GROMACS .gro file of C-alpha atoms in nm:
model
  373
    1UNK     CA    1  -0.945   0.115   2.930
    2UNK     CA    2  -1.278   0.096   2.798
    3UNK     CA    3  -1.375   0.080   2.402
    4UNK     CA    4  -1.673   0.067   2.210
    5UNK     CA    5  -1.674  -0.257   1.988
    6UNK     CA    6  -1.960  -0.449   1.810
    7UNK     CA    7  -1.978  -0.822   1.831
    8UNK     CA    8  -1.953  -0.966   1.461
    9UNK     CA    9  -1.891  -1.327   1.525
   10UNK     CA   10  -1.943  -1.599   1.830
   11UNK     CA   11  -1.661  -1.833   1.862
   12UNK     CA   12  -1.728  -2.216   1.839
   13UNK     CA   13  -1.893  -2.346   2.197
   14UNK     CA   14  -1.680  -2.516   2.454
   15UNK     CA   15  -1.932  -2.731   2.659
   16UNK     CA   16  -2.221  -2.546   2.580
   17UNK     CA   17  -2.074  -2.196   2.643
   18UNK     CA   18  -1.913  -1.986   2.454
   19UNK     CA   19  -1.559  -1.822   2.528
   20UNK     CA   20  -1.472  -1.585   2.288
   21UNK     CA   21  -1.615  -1.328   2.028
   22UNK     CA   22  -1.511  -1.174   1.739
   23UNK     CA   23  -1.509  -0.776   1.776
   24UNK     CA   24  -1.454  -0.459   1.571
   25UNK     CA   25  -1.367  -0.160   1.782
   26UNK     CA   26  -1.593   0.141   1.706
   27UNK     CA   27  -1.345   0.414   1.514
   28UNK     CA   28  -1.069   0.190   1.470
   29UNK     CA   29  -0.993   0.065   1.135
   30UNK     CA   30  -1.094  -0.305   1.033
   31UNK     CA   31  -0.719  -0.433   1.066
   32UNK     CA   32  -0.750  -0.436   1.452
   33UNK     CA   33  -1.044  -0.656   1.469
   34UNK     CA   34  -0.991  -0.955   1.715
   35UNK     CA   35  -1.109  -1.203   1.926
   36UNK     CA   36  -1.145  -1.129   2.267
   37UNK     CA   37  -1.232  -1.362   2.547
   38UNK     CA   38  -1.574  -1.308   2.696
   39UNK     CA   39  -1.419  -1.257   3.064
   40UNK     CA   40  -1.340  -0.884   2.866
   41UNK     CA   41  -1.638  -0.798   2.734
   42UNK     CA   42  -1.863  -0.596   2.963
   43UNK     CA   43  -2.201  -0.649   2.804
   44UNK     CA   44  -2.356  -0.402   3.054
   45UNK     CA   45  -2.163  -0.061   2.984
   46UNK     CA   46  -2.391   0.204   2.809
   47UNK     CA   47  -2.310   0.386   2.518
   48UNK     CA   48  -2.344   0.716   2.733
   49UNK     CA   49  -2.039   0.597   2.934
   50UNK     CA   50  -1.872   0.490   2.657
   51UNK     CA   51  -1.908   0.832   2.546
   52UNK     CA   52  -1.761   1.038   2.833
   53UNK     CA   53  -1.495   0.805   2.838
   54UNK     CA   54  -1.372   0.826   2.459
   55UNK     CA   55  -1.466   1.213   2.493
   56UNK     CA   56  -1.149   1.222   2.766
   57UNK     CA   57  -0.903   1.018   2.544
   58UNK     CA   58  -1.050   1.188   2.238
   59UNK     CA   59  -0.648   1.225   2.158
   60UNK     CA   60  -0.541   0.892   2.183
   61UNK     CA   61  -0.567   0.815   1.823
   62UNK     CA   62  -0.272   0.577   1.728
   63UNK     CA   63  -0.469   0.403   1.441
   64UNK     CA   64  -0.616   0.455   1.093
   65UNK     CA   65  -0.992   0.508   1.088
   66UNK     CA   66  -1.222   0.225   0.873
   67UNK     CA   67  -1.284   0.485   0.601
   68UNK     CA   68  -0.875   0.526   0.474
   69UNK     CA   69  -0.936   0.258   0.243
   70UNK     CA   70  -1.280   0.243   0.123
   71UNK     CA   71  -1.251   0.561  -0.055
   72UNK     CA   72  -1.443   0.547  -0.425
   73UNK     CA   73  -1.713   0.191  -0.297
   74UNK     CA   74  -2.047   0.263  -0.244
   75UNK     CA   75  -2.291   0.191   0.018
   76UNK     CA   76  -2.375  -0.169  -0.138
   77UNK     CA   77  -2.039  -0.237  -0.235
   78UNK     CA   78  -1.920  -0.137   0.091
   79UNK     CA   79  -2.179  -0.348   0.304
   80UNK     CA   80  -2.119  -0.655   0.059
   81UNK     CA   81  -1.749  -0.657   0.110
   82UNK     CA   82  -1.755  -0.594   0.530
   83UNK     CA   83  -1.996  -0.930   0.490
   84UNK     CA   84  -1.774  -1.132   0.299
   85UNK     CA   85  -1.444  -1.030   0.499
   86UNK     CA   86  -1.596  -0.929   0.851
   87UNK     CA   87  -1.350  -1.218   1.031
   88UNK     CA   88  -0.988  -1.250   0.956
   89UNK     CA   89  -0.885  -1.604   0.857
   90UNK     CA   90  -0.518  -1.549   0.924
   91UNK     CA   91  -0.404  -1.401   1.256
   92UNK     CA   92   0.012  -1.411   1.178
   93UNK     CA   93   0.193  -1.470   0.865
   94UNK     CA   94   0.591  -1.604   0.898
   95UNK     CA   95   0.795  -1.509   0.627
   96UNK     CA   96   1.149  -1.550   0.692
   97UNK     CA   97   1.288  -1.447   1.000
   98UNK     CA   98   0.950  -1.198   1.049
   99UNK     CA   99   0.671  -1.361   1.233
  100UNK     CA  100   0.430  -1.074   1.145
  101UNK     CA  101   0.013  -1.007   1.273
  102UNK     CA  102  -0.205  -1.006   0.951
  103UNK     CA  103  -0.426  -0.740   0.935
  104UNK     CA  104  -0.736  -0.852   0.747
  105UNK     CA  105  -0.888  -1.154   0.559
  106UNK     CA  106  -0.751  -1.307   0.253
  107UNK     CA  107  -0.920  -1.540   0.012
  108UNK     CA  108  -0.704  -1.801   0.036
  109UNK     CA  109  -0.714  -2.108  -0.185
  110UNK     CA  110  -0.997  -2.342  -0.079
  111UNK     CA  111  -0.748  -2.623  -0.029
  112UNK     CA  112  -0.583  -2.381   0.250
  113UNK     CA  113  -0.892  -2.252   0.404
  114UNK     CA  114  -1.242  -2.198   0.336
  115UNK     CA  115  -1.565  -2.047   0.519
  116UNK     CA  116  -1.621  -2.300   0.816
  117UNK     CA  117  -1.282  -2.403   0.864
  118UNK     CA  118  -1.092  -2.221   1.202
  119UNK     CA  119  -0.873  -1.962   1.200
  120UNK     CA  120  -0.519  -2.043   1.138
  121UNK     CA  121  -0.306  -1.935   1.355
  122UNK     CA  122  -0.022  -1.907   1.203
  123UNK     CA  123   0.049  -1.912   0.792
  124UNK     CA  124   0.402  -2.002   0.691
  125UNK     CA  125   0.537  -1.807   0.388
  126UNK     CA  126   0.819  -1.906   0.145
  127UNK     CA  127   0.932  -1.579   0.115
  128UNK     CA  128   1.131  -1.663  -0.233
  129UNK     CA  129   0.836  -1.831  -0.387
  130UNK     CA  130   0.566  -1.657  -0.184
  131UNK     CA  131   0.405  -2.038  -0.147
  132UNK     CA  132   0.235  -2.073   0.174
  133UNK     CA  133   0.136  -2.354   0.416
  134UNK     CA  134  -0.023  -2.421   0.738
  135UNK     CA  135   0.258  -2.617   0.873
  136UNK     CA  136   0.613  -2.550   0.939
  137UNK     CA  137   0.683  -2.890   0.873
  138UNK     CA  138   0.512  -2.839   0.523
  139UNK     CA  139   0.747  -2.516   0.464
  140UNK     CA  140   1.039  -2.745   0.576
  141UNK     CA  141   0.929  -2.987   0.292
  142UNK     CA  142   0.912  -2.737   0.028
  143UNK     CA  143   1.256  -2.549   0.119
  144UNK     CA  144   1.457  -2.889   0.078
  145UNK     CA  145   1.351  -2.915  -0.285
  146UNK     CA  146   1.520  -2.588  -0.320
  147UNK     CA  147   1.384  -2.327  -0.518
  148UNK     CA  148   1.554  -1.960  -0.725
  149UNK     CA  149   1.584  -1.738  -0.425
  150UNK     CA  150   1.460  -1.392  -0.633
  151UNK     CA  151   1.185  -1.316  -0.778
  152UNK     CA  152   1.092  -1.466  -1.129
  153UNK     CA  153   1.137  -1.207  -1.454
  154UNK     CA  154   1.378  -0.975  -1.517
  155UNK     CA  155   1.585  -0.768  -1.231
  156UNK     CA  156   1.513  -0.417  -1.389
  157UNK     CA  157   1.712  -0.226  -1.100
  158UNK     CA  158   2.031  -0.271  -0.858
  159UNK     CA  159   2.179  -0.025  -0.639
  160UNK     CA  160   2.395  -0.149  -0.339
  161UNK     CA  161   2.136  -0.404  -0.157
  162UNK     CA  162   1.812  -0.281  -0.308
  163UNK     CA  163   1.661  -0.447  -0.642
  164UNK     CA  164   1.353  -0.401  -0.858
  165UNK     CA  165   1.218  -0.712  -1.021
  166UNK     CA  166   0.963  -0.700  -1.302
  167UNK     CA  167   0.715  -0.945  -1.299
  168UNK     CA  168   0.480  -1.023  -1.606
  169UNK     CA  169   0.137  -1.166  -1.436
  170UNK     CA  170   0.057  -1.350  -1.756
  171UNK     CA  171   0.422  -1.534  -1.783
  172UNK     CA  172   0.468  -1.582  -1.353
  173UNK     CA  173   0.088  -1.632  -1.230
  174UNK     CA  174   0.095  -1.879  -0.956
  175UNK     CA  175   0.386  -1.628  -0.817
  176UNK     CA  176   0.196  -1.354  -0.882
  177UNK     CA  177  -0.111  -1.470  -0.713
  178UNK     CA  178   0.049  -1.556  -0.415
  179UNK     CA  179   0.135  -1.219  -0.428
  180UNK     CA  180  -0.146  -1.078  -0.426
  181UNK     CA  181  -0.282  -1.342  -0.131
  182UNK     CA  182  -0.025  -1.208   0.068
  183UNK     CA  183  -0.128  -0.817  -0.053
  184UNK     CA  184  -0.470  -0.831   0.067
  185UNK     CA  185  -0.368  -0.966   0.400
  186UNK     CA  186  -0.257  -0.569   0.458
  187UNK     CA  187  -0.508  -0.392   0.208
  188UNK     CA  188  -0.855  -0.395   0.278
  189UNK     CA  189  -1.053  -0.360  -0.043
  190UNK     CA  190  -0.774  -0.507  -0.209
  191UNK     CA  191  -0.961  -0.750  -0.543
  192UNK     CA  192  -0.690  -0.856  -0.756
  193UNK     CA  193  -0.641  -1.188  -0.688
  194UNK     CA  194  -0.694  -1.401  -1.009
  195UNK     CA  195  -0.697  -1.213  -1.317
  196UNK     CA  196  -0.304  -1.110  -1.289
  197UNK     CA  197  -0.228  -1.180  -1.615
  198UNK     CA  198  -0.314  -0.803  -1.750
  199UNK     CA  199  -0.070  -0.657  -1.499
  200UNK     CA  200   0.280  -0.615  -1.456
  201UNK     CA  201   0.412  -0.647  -1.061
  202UNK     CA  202   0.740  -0.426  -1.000
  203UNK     CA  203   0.925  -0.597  -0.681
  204UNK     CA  204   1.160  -0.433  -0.483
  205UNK     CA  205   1.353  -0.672  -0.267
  206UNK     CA  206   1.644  -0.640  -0.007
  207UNK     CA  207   1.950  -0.840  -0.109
  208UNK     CA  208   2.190  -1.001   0.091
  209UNK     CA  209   2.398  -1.359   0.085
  210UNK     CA  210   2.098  -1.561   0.136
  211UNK     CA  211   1.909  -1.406  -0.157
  212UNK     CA  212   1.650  -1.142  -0.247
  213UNK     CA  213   1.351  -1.060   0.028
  214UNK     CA  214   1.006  -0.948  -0.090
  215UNK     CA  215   0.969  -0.598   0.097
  216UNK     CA  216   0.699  -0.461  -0.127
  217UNK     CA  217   0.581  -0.414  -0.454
  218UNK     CA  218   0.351  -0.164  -0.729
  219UNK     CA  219   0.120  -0.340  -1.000
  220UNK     CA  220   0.090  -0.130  -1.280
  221UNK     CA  221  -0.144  -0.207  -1.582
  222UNK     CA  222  -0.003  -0.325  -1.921
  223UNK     CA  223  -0.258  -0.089  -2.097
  224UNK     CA  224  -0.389   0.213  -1.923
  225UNK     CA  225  -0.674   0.378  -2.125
  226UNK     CA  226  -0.637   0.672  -1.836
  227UNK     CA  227  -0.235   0.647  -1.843
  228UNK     CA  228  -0.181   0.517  -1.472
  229UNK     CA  229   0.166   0.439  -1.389
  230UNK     CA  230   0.091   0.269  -1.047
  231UNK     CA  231  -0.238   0.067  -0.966
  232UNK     CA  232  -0.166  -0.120  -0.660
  233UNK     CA  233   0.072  -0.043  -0.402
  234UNK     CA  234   0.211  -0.209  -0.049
  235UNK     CA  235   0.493  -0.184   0.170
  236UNK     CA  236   0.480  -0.515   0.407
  237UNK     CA  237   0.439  -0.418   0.748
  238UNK     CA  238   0.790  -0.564   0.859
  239UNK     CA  239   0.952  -0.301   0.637
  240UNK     CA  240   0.719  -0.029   0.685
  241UNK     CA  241   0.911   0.337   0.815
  242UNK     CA  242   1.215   0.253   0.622
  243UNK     CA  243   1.144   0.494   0.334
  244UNK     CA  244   1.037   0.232   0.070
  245UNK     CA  245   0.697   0.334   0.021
  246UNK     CA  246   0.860   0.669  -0.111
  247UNK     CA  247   1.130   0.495  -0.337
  248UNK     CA  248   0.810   0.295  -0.457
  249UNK     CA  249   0.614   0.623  -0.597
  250UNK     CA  250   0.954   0.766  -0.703
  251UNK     CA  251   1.022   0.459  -0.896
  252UNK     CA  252   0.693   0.446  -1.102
  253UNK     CA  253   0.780   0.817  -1.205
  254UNK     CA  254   1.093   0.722  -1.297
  255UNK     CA  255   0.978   0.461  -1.540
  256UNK     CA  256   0.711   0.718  -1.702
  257UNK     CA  257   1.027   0.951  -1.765
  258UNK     CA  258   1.141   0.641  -1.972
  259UNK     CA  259   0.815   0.585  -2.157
  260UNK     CA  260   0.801   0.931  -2.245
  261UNK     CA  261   0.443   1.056  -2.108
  262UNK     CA  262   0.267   1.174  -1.803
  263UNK     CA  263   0.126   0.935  -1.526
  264UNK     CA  264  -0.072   0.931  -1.244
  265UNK     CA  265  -0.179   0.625  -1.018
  266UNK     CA  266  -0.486   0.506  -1.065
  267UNK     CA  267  -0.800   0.687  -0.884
  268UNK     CA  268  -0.986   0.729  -0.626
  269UNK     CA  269  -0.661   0.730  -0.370
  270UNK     CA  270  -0.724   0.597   0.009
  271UNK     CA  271  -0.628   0.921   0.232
  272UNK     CA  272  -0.329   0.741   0.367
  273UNK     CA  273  -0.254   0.700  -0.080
  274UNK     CA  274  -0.290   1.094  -0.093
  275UNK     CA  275  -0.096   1.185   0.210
  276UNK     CA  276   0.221   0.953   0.047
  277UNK     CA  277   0.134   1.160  -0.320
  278UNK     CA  278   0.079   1.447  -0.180
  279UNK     CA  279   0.416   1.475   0.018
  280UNK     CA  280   0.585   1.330  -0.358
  281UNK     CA  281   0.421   1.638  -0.564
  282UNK     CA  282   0.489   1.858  -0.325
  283UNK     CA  283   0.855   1.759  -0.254
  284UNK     CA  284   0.965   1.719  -0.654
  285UNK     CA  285   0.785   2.048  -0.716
  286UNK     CA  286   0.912   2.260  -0.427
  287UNK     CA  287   1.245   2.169  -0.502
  288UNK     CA  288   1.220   2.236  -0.877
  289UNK     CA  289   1.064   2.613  -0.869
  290UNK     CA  290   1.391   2.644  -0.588
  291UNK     CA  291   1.618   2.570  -0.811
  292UNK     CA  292   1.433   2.804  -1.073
  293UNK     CA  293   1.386   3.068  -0.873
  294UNK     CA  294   1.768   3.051  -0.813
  295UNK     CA  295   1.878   3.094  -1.200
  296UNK     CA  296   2.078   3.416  -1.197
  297UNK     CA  297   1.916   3.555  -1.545
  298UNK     CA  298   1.567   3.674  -1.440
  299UNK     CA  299   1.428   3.609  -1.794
  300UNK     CA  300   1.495   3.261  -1.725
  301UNK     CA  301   1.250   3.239  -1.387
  302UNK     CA  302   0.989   3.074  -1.552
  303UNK     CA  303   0.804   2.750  -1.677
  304UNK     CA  304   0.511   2.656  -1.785
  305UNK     CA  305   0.260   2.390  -1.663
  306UNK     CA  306   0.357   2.193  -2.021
  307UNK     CA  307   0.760   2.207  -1.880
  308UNK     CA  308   0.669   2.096  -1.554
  309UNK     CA  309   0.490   1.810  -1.650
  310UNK     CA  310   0.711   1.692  -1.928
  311UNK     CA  311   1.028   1.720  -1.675
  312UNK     CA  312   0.839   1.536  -1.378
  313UNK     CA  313   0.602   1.290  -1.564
  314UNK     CA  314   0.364   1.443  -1.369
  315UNK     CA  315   0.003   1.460  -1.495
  316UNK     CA  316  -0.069   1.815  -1.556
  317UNK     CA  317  -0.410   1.826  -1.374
  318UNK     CA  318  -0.204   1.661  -1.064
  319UNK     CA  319   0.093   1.940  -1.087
  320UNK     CA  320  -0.191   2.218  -1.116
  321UNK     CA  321  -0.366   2.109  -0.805
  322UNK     CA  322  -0.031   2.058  -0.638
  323UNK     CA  323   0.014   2.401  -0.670
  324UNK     CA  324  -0.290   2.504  -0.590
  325UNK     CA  325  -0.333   2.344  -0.236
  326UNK     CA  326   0.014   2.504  -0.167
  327UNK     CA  327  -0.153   2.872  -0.222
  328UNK     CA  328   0.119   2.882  -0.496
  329UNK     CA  329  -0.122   2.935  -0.845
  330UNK     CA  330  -0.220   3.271  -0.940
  331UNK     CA  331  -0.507   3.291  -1.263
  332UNK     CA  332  -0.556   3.574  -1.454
  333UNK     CA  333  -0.740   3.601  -1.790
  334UNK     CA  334  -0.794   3.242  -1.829
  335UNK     CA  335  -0.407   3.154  -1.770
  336UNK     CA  336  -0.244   3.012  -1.523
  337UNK     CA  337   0.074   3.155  -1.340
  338UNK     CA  338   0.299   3.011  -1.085
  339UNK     CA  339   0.362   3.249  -0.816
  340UNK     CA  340   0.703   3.125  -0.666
  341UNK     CA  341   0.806   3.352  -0.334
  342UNK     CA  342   1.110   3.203  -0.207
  343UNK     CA  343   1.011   3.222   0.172
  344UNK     CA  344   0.697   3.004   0.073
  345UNK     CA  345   0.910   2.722  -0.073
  346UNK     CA  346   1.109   2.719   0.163
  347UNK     CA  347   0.845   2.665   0.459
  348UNK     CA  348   0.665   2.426   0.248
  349UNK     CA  349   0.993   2.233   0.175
  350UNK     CA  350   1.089   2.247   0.510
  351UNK     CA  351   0.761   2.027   0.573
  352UNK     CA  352   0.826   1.773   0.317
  353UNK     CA  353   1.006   1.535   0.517
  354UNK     CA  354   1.277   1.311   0.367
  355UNK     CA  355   1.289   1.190  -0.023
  356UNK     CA  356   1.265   0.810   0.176
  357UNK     CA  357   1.503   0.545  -0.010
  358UNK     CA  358   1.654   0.705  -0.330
  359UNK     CA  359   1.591   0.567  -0.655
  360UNK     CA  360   1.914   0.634  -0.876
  361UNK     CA  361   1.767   0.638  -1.226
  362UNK     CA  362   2.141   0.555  -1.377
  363UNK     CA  363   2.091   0.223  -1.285
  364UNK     CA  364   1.727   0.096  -1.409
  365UNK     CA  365   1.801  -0.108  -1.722
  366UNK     CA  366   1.423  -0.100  -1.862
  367UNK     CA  367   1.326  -0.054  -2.183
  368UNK     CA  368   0.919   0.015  -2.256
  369UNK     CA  369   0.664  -0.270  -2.305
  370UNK     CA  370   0.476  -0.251  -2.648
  371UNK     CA  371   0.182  -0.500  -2.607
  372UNK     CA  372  -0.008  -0.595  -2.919
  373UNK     CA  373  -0.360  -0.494  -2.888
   0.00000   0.00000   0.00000
């Protein structure tokens, strides 16, 4: 095969010639960047070439393009960020039994790696502390000193193997910068990585008899002026396609319900972010208006955009163009009706795709934060 790419780095010299370049591959998104040795490179290819040949495979599109997650940064931003993170510094990340390719670069402490120094080939992750080392023999070290094998706070959620952790960024920071170190190894535009200390990190782990295991997380802010219930978001890739980015939205709903009010996560959402809230609204709506539709007293067949929100903890601007997109919203002298034909919800359920890991709201012990202004 033949791909389009742009050189963005040389690698070092090796008696005066060089071996290697760095290379982004035209379309692809950022996370695939790699070094390629120059005995693959074919310098002499034409873009008109290149052009029939990605006109035939036009179809072969297995990964995320470069714009999924650079939604809401303009032009300068945009170009000032690619500059600063153009060349990963990590290629793979262990953590536990995973030995797992890292997607993009990560500002890791200076002490660890800074501009000039090689790549590393290989980072070695703690994955009860989330401390990290270049060495295995370093990792060795720390693990004989022995260390809590969960997450630090309070365990706000336990059904069967799956837990919830909250994490206060101001009481755990070194954790919680680690964290985020290993975060922005998978999220591209990802800039939390020091000021943690106005967030709270929800953790949802895997338990087992060797402890609790990290398989991703939400941030949420203590104070929301704009009442966003989720600000950051990740699902490591090791765990990816096992439903827990789904039990992760589901979660931060749950925990509005609590609080009493309507939330939304925080805006503008990558396309891959709208395609996983997208599926939510439409799934928790679909099945509501079902089950609506379904009452046997006709006068009871209806809700308002007030009911819906207040059940769901849905923003109502979010439920409204929910609705909308699924050709479901009818207006008529400036108010709004819900037009709910059972074959519709039905086909658009039938599209939803599973719920992903439940959350079972019986069993999150959480009571709300009141934070002194």
């Amino acid at each position: 095969d033949i791909r389009e790419c742009e050189i963005v780095e040389k690698g070092k010299a090796v008696n005066g010639k060089v071996t290697k370049y760095y290379v982004h591959w035209t379309d692809f998104n950022r996370r695939n960047d790699s070094w390629v040795p120059i005995e693959d490179i074919d310098l002499t290819t034409t873009k008109e070439k290149l052009k029939e040949v990605r006109d035939r495979k036009r179809n072969f599109d297995e990964f995320t393009h470069d714009n999924d997650e650079h939604e809401g940064m303009d032009e300068a931003d945009l170009k000032s960020h690619e500059e600063v993170t153009k060349v990963k510094n990590v290629n793979k990340i262990q953590m536990g039994k995973f030995l797992v390719e890292v997607w993009y670069f990560s500002p890791l402490p200076r002490e660890v790696w800074k501009e000039g120094d090689d790549v590393i080939d290989t980072l070695y992750f703690c994955e009860f502390t989330l401390n990290f080392y270049k060495s295995k023999e370093q990792l060795e070290r720390h693990q004989k000193k022995g260390c809590e094998r969960h997450p630090p706070g309070d365990e706000i959620y336990r059904n069967n193997n799956v837990s919830v952790f909250e994490v206060d960024g101001a009481k755990s920071k070194q954790w919680c910068q680690n964290l985020c170190y290993l975060a922005k190894m998978f999220l591209d535009h990802k800039t939390l990585y020091y000021d943690v200390d106005p967030f709270l990190f929800y953790v949802i782990c895997e338990c087992d008899d060797q402890g609790y295991h990290v398989v991703g997380y939400f941030s949420k802010e203590k104070e929301s002026e704009d009442d966003y219930n989720l600000a950051c978001i990740l699902t490591l890739p090791q765990h990816q396609r096992k439903g827990y980015g789904k039990f992760i939205i589901s979660f931060s709903y749950e925990l509005s319900k609590i609080e009493k009010k309507a939330g939304s996560p925080e805006k503008p959402l990558s396309d891959l972010g709208k395609e996983a809230y997208h599926s939510h609204w439409n799934r928790e709506l679909l099945h509501m208006l079902r089950s609506i539709g379904a009452r046997p007293n006709p006068e009871d067949r209806s809700i308002s955009m007030q009911e819906l929100s207040e059940i769901t903890s849905f923003k109502k601007e979010d439920i409204e163009s929910t609705l909308k997109r699924l050709q479901m919203i009818q207006y008529h002298k400036s108010q709004v009706y819900v037009k709910v034909d059972p074959t519709l919800v039905n086909y658009h359920i039938s599209k939803c795709g599973s719920a992903g890991v439940p959350v079972d709201p019986t069993k999150i012990h959480w009571t709300p934060h009141v934070f002194n202004p």
